[in-house]
Amino acid sequence: MQTDEPSSSAPLGTPLGILGGTFDPIHVAHLRLAQEALEACALGSVRFIPAGRPMHRHQPGASAADRLEMVRLALSGYTQFELDESEVLSEQPSYTVPTLERLRLNYGAQRPLVLLLGADAFLGLSRWHRWRELFALAHIAVATRPGHVIEFTGTRTNMGAQSELANEFQTRYTHSANALSASPAGRISHFAMTPLEISATAIRAQLAAGTSPRFLVPDKVLDYIQAHRLYF
Ligand code: ATP
């Protein structure tokens, strides 16, 4: 059984949200997810971490440098959003556990770290490298995503086929995302974000077909895509 008690009497500090992704390209649902997580999970800020060489999915359509630049443009001017370049700058393949280990060293043992995942990403979690170690390093807050329903009803979930993940979910689940600020790591919660049926896959397809994803990506990101002829 998990406990909400801090492991020592030292102050925990404001929870830090962590949003990893391929961001190929970054779009407005990523930004809304971060914004709504700030409020739902009482976060001080959200750190966006573009993957350099993501290992659990297809290889990106844009280079790491271009994806990083698009995230930088999308975040500029928003003081509660931070950019973490480390996965892109690293020579190593991008895995979340080593990234969280580095953040844990930087922020200390007590700071609540909250890994933000859309429901699709959460449902695929048990395919991630060293995924069981995530819970010692961070909490997980799952955002609803259209087309990827997770049943959060008491002891029942629709993760039956992934019994290990379902077990973790049942042991660690707290219905109050706000409660994540009471301990450094180890709980799972969820929050209902405004449903936005937007994906980077669909945006890349629109660009390849010659139609515009205007208003699905920030204007500065669209300008960058067009100036660098990405995804055409
Ligand atoms: P792709 O279509 O290329 O797979 P994506 O749109 O899912 O990309 P990612 O960079 O893979 O974008 O996603 C980063 C994180 O944002 C993941 O946790 C993902 O679940 C979440 N996310 C992306 N789009 C949405 C959305 N529309 N609603 C909720 N969460 C989302």
GROMACS .gro file of N, CA and C in nm, residues 49-177:
model
  387
   49ILE      N    1   1.033   1.771  -2.233
   49ILE     CA    2   1.157   1.701  -2.266
   49ILE      C    3   1.143   1.630  -2.401
   50PRO      N    4   1.182   1.697  -2.510
   50PRO     CA    5   1.175   1.629  -2.640
   50PRO      C    6   1.271   1.510  -2.644
   51ALA      N    7   1.224   1.399  -2.699
   51ALA     CA    8   1.309   1.280  -2.710
   51ALA      C    9   1.410   1.300  -2.823
   52GLY      N   10   1.532   1.258  -2.799
   52GLY     CA   11   1.633   1.265  -2.904
   52GLY      C   12   1.611   1.151  -3.002
   53ARG      N   13   1.636   1.030  -2.954
   53ARG     CA   14   1.612   0.911  -3.036
   53ARG      C   15   1.514   0.823  -2.960
   54PRO      N   16   1.384   0.846  -2.976
   54PRO     CA   17   1.287   0.766  -2.901
   54PRO      C   18   1.296   0.620  -2.942
   55MET      N   19   1.301   0.528  -2.844
   55MET     CA   20   1.325   0.388  -2.877
   55MET      C   21   1.197   0.305  -2.881
   56HIS      N   22   1.086   0.355  -2.823
   56HIS     CA   23   0.967   0.269  -2.818
   56HIS      C   24   0.864   0.308  -2.923
   57ARG      N   25   0.909   0.377  -3.028
   57ARG     CA   26   0.813   0.414  -3.132
   57ARG      C   27   0.889   0.435  -3.263
   58HIS      N   28   0.814   0.469  -3.368
   58HIS     CA   29   0.876   0.491  -3.499
   58HIS      C   30   0.972   0.611  -3.492
   59GLN      N   31   1.065   0.617  -3.585
   59GLN     CA   32   1.159   0.729  -3.584
   59GLN      C   33   1.090   0.854  -3.638
   60PRO      N   34   1.124   0.970  -3.580
   60PRO     CA   35   1.051   1.093  -3.614
   60PRO      C   36   1.067   1.137  -3.759
   61GLY      N   37   0.970   1.219  -3.805
   61GLY     CA   38   0.976   1.276  -3.940
   61GLY      C   39   1.068   1.396  -3.947
   62ALA      N   40   1.085   1.470  -3.838
   62ALA     CA   41   1.174   1.587  -3.836
   62ALA      C   42   1.295   1.554  -3.749
   63SER      N   43   1.405   1.623  -3.774
   63SER     CA   44   1.528   1.597  -3.698
   63SER      C   45   1.509   1.641  -3.553
   64ALA      N   46   1.595   1.587  -3.467
   64ALA     CA   47   1.589   1.627  -3.325
   64ALA      C   48   1.609   1.778  -3.311
   65ALA      N   49   1.699   1.834  -3.391
   65ALA     CA   50   1.726   1.979  -3.381
   65ALA      C   51   1.600   2.058  -3.419
   66ASP      N   52   1.532   2.016  -3.524
   66ASP     CA   53   1.410   2.088  -3.565
   66ASP      C   54   1.299   2.072  -3.461
   67ARG      N   55   1.283   1.951  -3.408
   67ARG     CA   56   1.176   1.929  -3.307
   67ARG      C   57   1.205   2.011  -3.181
   68LEU      N   58   1.333   2.017  -3.143
   68LEU     CA   59   1.371   2.098  -3.026
   68LEU      C   60   1.338   2.245  -3.051
   69GLU      N   61   1.372   2.294  -3.168
   69GLU     CA   62   1.350   2.435  -3.200
   69GLU      C   63   1.200   2.467  -3.200
   70MET      N   64   1.119   2.374  -3.251
   70MET     CA   65   0.974   2.398  -3.252
   70MET      C   66   0.919   2.403  -3.109
   71VAL      N   67   0.971   2.317  -3.021
   71VAL     CA   68   0.925   2.321  -2.881
   71VAL      C   69   0.970   2.453  -2.819
   72ARG      N   70   1.094   2.494  -2.847
   72ARG     CA   71   1.142   2.621  -2.792
   72ARG      C   72   1.050   2.736  -2.834
   73LEU      N   73   1.014   2.740  -2.961
   73LEU     CA   74   0.925   2.846  -3.010
   73LEU      C   75   0.789   2.840  -2.943
   74ALA      N   76   0.735   2.719  -2.927
   74ALA     CA   77   0.601   2.705  -2.869
   74ALA      C   78   0.598   2.747  -2.723
   75LEU      N   79   0.709   2.729  -2.652
   75LEU     CA   80   0.710   2.758  -2.508
   75LEU      C   81   0.750   2.902  -2.476
   76SER      N   82   0.806   2.972  -2.575
   76SER     CA   83   0.866   3.102  -2.544
   76SER      C   84   0.759   3.199  -2.494
   77GLY      N   85   0.792   3.263  -2.383
   77GLY     CA   86   0.700   3.360  -2.323
   77GLY      C   87   0.612   3.302  -2.215
   78TYR      N   88   0.611   3.169  -2.199
   78TYR     CA   89   0.526   3.108  -2.095
   78TYR      C   90   0.616   3.065  -1.979
   79THR      N   91   0.613   3.144  -1.871
   79THR     CA   92   0.714   3.125  -1.766
   79THR      C   93   0.697   2.994  -1.688
   80GLN      N   94   0.578   2.935  -1.689
   80GLN     CA   95   0.562   2.809  -1.616
   80GLN      C   96   0.599   2.687  -1.702
   81PHE      N   97   0.639   2.711  -1.825
   81PHE     CA   98   0.682   2.601  -1.912
   81PHE      C   99   0.833   2.612  -1.933
   82GLU      N  100   0.903   2.501  -1.911
   82GLU     CA  101   1.049   2.498  -1.927
   82GLU      C  102   1.086   2.398  -2.035
   83LEU      N  103   1.198   2.424  -2.100
   83LEU     CA  104   1.249   2.331  -2.201
   83LEU      C  105   1.371   2.257  -2.146
   84ASP      N  106   1.372   2.127  -2.159
   84ASP     CA  107   1.485   2.045  -2.116
   84ASP      C  108   1.545   1.982  -2.242
   85GLU      N  109   1.668   2.025  -2.275
   85GLU     CA  110   1.729   1.982  -2.400
   85GLU      C  111   1.808   1.853  -2.386
   86SER      N  112   1.815   1.798  -2.265
   86SER     CA  113   1.916   1.696  -2.238
   86SER      C  114   1.901   1.570  -2.323
   87GLU      N  115   1.779   1.525  -2.349
   87GLU     CA  116   1.765   1.401  -2.428
   87GLU      C  117   1.809   1.424  -2.572
   88VAL      N  118   1.780   1.543  -2.624
   88VAL     CA  119   1.821   1.572  -2.762
   88VAL      C  120   1.973   1.585  -2.771
   89LEU      N  121   2.034   1.646  -2.670
   89LEU     CA  122   2.180   1.666  -2.674
   89LEU      C  123   2.257   1.539  -2.644
   90SER      N  124   2.190   1.442  -2.579
   90SER     CA  125   2.261   1.320  -2.540
   90SER      C  126   2.289   1.232  -2.661
   91GLU      N  127   2.400   1.162  -2.654
   91GLU     CA  128   2.436   1.064  -2.757
   91GLU      C  129   2.356   0.935  -2.738
   92GLN      N  130   2.301   0.918  -2.618
   92GLN     CA  131   2.236   0.792  -2.583
   92GLN      C  132   2.092   0.789  -2.637
   93PRO      N  133   2.037   0.669  -2.659
   93PRO     CA  134   1.894   0.660  -2.691
   93PRO      C  135   1.811   0.719  -2.578
   94SER      N  136   1.693   0.771  -2.610
   94SER     CA  137   1.610   0.838  -2.509
   94SER      C  138   1.523   0.738  -2.435
   95TYR      N  139   1.545   0.727  -2.306
   95TYR     CA  140   1.460   0.645  -2.220
   95TYR      C  141   1.419   0.730  -2.102
   96THR      N  142   1.298   0.708  -2.053
   96THR     CA  143   1.245   0.796  -1.949
   96THR      C  144   1.310   0.772  -1.813
   97VAL      N  145   1.339   0.646  -1.778
   97VAL     CA  146   1.393   0.620  -1.643
   97VAL      C  147   1.527   0.692  -1.621
   98PRO      N  148   1.626   0.682  -1.712
   98PRO     CA  149   1.750   0.756  -1.689
   98PRO      C  150   1.728   0.908  -1.681
   99THR      N  151   1.632   0.957  -1.759
   99THR     CA  152   1.601   1.101  -1.753
   99THR      C  153   1.547   1.137  -1.615
  100LEU      N  154   1.458   1.052  -1.563
  100LEU     CA  155   1.402   1.080  -1.429
  100LEU      C  156   1.511   1.068  -1.322
  101GLU      N  157   1.603   0.975  -1.341
  101GLU     CA  158   1.713   0.961  -1.243
  101GLU      C  159   1.796   1.090  -1.238
  102ARG      N  160   1.820   1.146  -1.355
  102ARG     CA  161   1.896   1.272  -1.361
  102ARG      C  162   1.817   1.385  -1.294
  103LEU      N  163   1.687   1.393  -1.322
  103LEU     CA  164   1.606   1.499  -1.260
  103LEU      C  165   1.602   1.480  -1.109
  104ARG      N  166   1.593   1.356  -1.064
  104ARG     CA  167   1.590   1.328  -0.920
  104ARG      C  168   1.718   1.378  -0.854
  105LEU      N  169   1.832   1.355  -0.920
  105LEU     CA  170   1.959   1.406  -0.865
  105LEU      C  171   1.957   1.558  -0.858
  106ASN      N  172   1.906   1.620  -0.963
  106ASN     CA  173   1.904   1.768  -0.966
  106ASN      C  174   1.811   1.827  -0.862
  107TYR      N  175   1.695   1.766  -0.845
  107TYR     CA  176   1.592   1.827  -0.761
  107TYR      C  177   1.586   1.771  -0.620
  108GLY      N  178   1.665   1.667  -0.593
  108GLY     CA  179   1.668   1.610  -0.458
  108GLY      C  180   1.560   1.506  -0.436
  109ALA      N  181   1.573   1.433  -0.325
  109ALA     CA  182   1.487   1.316  -0.300
  109ALA      C  183   1.343   1.355  -0.266
  110GLN      N  184   1.322   1.477  -0.220
  110GLN     CA  185   1.191   1.512  -0.165
  110GLN      C  186   1.095   1.578  -0.262
  111ARG      N  187   1.147   1.639  -0.365
  111ARG     CA  188   1.061   1.718  -0.455
  111ARG      C  189   0.963   1.627  -0.530
  112PRO      N  190   0.833   1.654  -0.522
  112PRO     CA  191   0.740   1.573  -0.601
  112PRO      C  192   0.764   1.593  -0.752
  113LEU      N  193   0.789   1.483  -0.821
  113LEU     CA  194   0.804   1.486  -0.966
  113LEU      C  195   0.682   1.415  -1.024
  114VAL      N  196   0.618   1.476  -1.123
  114VAL     CA  197   0.494   1.420  -1.179
  114VAL      C  198   0.512   1.401  -1.330
  115LEU      N  199   0.523   1.275  -1.370
  115LEU     CA  200   0.535   1.243  -1.512
  115LEU      C  201   0.396   1.251  -1.574
  116LEU      N  202   0.380   1.337  -1.673
  116LEU     CA  203   0.250   1.358  -1.738
  116LEU      C  204   0.242   1.270  -1.862
  117LEU      N  205   0.136   1.191  -1.871
  117LEU     CA  206   0.119   1.102  -1.987
  117LEU      C  207  -0.023   1.113  -2.039
  118GLY      N  208  -0.040   1.119  -2.170
  118GLY     CA  209  -0.173   1.099  -2.226
  118GLY      C  210  -0.213   0.954  -2.207
  119ALA      N  211  -0.345   0.927  -2.215
  119ALA     CA  212  -0.394   0.791  -2.187
  119ALA      C  213  -0.331   0.688  -2.280
  120ASP      N  214  -0.304   0.723  -2.405
  120ASP     CA  215  -0.242   0.628  -2.499
  120ASP      C  216  -0.102   0.589  -2.451
  121ALA      N  217  -0.028   0.689  -2.404
  121ALA     CA  218   0.109   0.662  -2.356
  121ALA      C  219   0.104   0.575  -2.231
  122PHE      N  220   0.009   0.603  -2.143
  122PHE     CA  221   0.000   0.522  -2.020
  122PHE      C  222  -0.032   0.377  -2.053
  123LEU      N  223  -0.124   0.356  -2.147
  123LEU     CA  224  -0.164   0.219  -2.181
  123LEU      C  225  -0.047   0.140  -2.241
  124GLY      N  226   0.052   0.212  -2.296
  124GLY     CA  227   0.170   0.145  -2.353
  124GLY      C  228   0.287   0.136  -2.257
  125LEU      N  229   0.266   0.178  -2.133
  125LEU     CA  230   0.378   0.194  -2.039
  125LEU      C  231   0.457   0.065  -2.015
  126SER      N  232   0.388  -0.049  -2.012
  126SER     CA  233   0.458  -0.173  -1.977
  126SER      C  234   0.551  -0.220  -2.088
  127ARG      N  235   0.554  -0.148  -2.201
  127ARG     CA  236   0.653  -0.178  -2.305
  127ARG      C  237   0.778  -0.090  -2.290
  128TRP      N  238   0.777   0.003  -2.195
  128TRP     CA  239   0.890   0.094  -2.180
  128TRP      C  240   1.007   0.025  -2.109
  129HIS      N  241   1.127   0.067  -2.145
  129HIS     CA  242   1.249   0.020  -2.082
  129HIS      C  243   1.246   0.050  -1.932
  130ARG      N  244   1.267  -0.052  -1.848
  130ARG     CA  245   1.276  -0.036  -1.702
  130ARG      C  246   1.152   0.033  -1.641
  131TRP      N  247   1.034   0.004  -1.697
  131TRP     CA  248   0.916   0.084  -1.658
  131TRP      C  249   0.881   0.071  -1.510
  132ARG      N  250   0.912  -0.046  -1.452
  132ARG     CA  251   0.874  -0.066  -1.311
  132ARG      C  252   0.949   0.030  -1.218
  133GLU      N  253   1.065   0.079  -1.267
  133GLU     CA  254   1.145   0.170  -1.183
  133GLU      C  255   1.091   0.313  -1.183
  134LEU      N  256   0.996   0.340  -1.272
  134LEU     CA  257   0.941   0.476  -1.279
  134LEU      C  258   0.883   0.520  -1.146
  135PHE      N  259   0.817   0.425  -1.078
  135PHE     CA  260   0.738   0.463  -0.960
  135PHE      C  261   0.823   0.503  -0.841
  136ALA      N  262   0.949   0.460  -0.840
  136ALA     CA  263   1.038   0.502  -0.731
  136ALA      C  264   1.089   0.645  -0.757
  137LEU      N  265   1.072   0.691  -0.880
  137LEU     CA  266   1.131   0.819  -0.918
  137LEU      C  267   1.028   0.930  -0.930
  138ALA      N  268   0.905   0.896  -0.968
  138ALA     CA  269   0.806   1.001  -0.997
  138ALA      C  270   0.666   0.947  -0.975
  139HIS      N  271   0.572   1.038  -0.964
  139HIS     CA  272   0.430   1.004  -0.977
  139HIS      C  273   0.397   1.002  -1.126
  140ILE      N  274   0.281   0.948  -1.157
  140ILE     CA  275   0.230   0.955  -1.294
  140ILE      C  276   0.091   1.018  -1.289
  141ALA      N  277   0.070   1.119  -1.372
  141ALA     CA  278  -0.065   1.176  -1.388
  141ALA      C  279  -0.107   1.154  -1.533
  142VAL      N  280  -0.218   1.086  -1.551
  142VAL     CA  281  -0.265   1.047  -1.684
  142VAL      C  282  -0.373   1.144  -1.729
  143ALA      N  283  -0.354   1.202  -1.846
  143ALA     CA  284  -0.455   1.292  -1.903
  143ALA      C  285  -0.545   1.212  -1.997
  144THR      N  286  -0.675   1.239  -1.992
  144THR     CA  287  -0.766   1.174  -2.086
  144THR      C  288  -0.728   1.213  -2.228
  145ARG      N  289  -0.749   1.120  -2.322
  145ARG     CA  290  -0.724   1.150  -2.463
  145ARG      C  291  -0.832   1.082  -2.546
  146PRO      N  292  -0.898   1.155  -2.637
  146PRO     CA  293  -1.004   1.093  -2.717
  146PRO      C  294  -0.953   0.966  -2.787
  147GLY      N  295  -1.034   0.861  -2.783
  147GLY     CA  296  -0.998   0.737  -2.852
  147GLY      C  297  -0.913   0.643  -2.769
  148HIS      N  298  -0.875   0.682  -2.649
  148HIS     CA  299  -0.790   0.598  -2.563
  148HIS      C  300  -0.848   0.595  -2.423
  149VAL      N  301  -0.954   0.518  -2.407
  149VAL     CA  302  -1.028   0.522  -2.281
  149VAL      C  303  -0.964   0.428  -2.178
  150ILE      N  304  -0.940   0.481  -2.061
  150ILE     CA  305  -0.899   0.397  -1.948
  150ILE      C  306  -1.013   0.405  -1.847
  151GLU      N  307  -1.059   0.290  -1.802
  151GLU     CA  308  -1.167   0.290  -1.702
  151GLU      C  309  -1.104   0.309  -1.564
  152PHE      N  310  -1.141   0.418  -1.501
  152PHE     CA  311  -1.089   0.448  -1.369
  152PHE      C  312  -1.198   0.428  -1.265
  153THR      N  313  -1.262   0.312  -1.265
  153THR     CA  314  -1.374   0.293  -1.173
  153THR      C  315  -1.333   0.202  -1.057
  154GLY      N  316  -1.299   0.262  -0.948
  154GLY     CA  317  -1.269   0.186  -0.827
  154GLY      C  318  -1.163   0.082  -0.850
  155THR      N  319  -1.197  -0.046  -0.829
  155THR     CA  320  -1.098  -0.152  -0.842
  155THR      C  321  -1.095  -0.210  -0.983
  156ARG      N  322  -1.185  -0.163  -1.071
  156ARG     CA  323  -1.189  -0.219  -1.207
  156ARG      C  324  -1.115  -0.131  -1.305
  157THR      N  325  -1.039  -0.193  -1.395
  157THR     CA  326  -0.977  -0.117  -1.503
  157THR      C  327  -0.993  -0.198  -1.631
  158ASN      N  328  -0.969  -0.136  -1.745
  158ASN     CA  329  -0.973  -0.211  -1.870
  158ASN      C  330  -0.832  -0.247  -1.915
  159MET      N  331  -0.741  -0.263  -1.819
  159MET     CA  332  -0.603  -0.302  -1.852
  159MET      C  333  -0.580  -0.448  -1.822
  160GLY      N  334  -0.689  -0.527  -1.828
  160GLY     CA  335  -0.681  -0.667  -1.790
  160GLY      C  336  -0.569  -0.743  -1.857
  161ALA      N  337  -0.548  -0.717  -1.987
  161ALA     CA  338  -0.446  -0.791  -2.061
  161ALA      C  339  -0.306  -0.755  -2.013
  162GLN      N  340  -0.293  -0.640  -1.952
  162GLN     CA  341  -0.161  -0.596  -1.905
  162GLN      C  342  -0.162  -0.604  -1.753
  163SER      N  343  -0.170  -0.723  -1.698
  163SER     CA  344  -0.204  -0.738  -1.558
  163SER      C  345  -0.103  -0.669  -1.465
  164GLU      N  346   0.024  -0.668  -1.505
  164GLU     CA  347   0.122  -0.605  -1.416
  164GLU      C  348   0.095  -0.455  -1.404
  165LEU      N  349   0.064  -0.392  -1.518
  165LEU     CA  350   0.032  -0.249  -1.515
  165LEU      C  351  -0.098  -0.226  -1.439
  166ALA      N  352  -0.195  -0.313  -1.462
  166ALA     CA  353  -0.322  -0.300  -1.390
  166ALA      C  354  -0.300  -0.313  -1.239
  167ASN      N  355  -0.211  -0.403  -1.200
  167ASN     CA  356  -0.182  -0.419  -1.056
  167ASN      C  357  -0.119  -0.293  -0.999
  168GLU      N  358  -0.021  -0.239  -1.073
  168GLU     CA  359   0.043  -0.114  -1.027
  168GLU      C  360  -0.062  -0.005  -1.013
  169PHE      N  361  -0.149   0.000  -1.112
  169PHE     CA  362  -0.252   0.103  -1.114
  169PHE      C  363  -0.340   0.092  -0.990
  170GLN      N  364  -0.383  -0.031  -0.961
  170GLN     CA  365  -0.475  -0.048  -0.849
  170GLN      C  366  -0.409  -0.017  -0.715
  171THR      N  367  -0.281  -0.052  -0.703
  171THR     CA  368  -0.211  -0.027  -0.576
  171THR      C  369  -0.182   0.121  -0.556
  172ARG      N  370  -0.150   0.187  -0.666
  172ARG     CA  371  -0.095   0.322  -0.654
  172ARG      C  372  -0.196   0.433  -0.681
  173TYR      N  373  -0.313   0.396  -0.729
  173TYR     CA  374  -0.408   0.498  -0.776
  173TYR      C  375  -0.460   0.587  -0.664
  174THR      N  376  -0.462   0.717  -0.689
  174THR     CA  377  -0.534   0.811  -0.603
  174THR      C  378  -0.624   0.894  -0.693
  175HIS      N  379  -0.749   0.909  -0.654
  175HIS     CA  380  -0.841   0.981  -0.743
  175HIS      C  381  -0.814   1.130  -0.743
  176SER      N  382  -0.739   1.177  -0.645
  176SER     CA  383  -0.714   1.321  -0.636
  176SER      C  384  -0.575   1.356  -0.689
  177ALA      N  385  -0.571   1.418  -0.807
  177ALA     CA  386  -0.441   1.455  -0.867
  177ALA      C  387  -0.367   1.552  -0.775
   0.00000   0.00000   0.00000
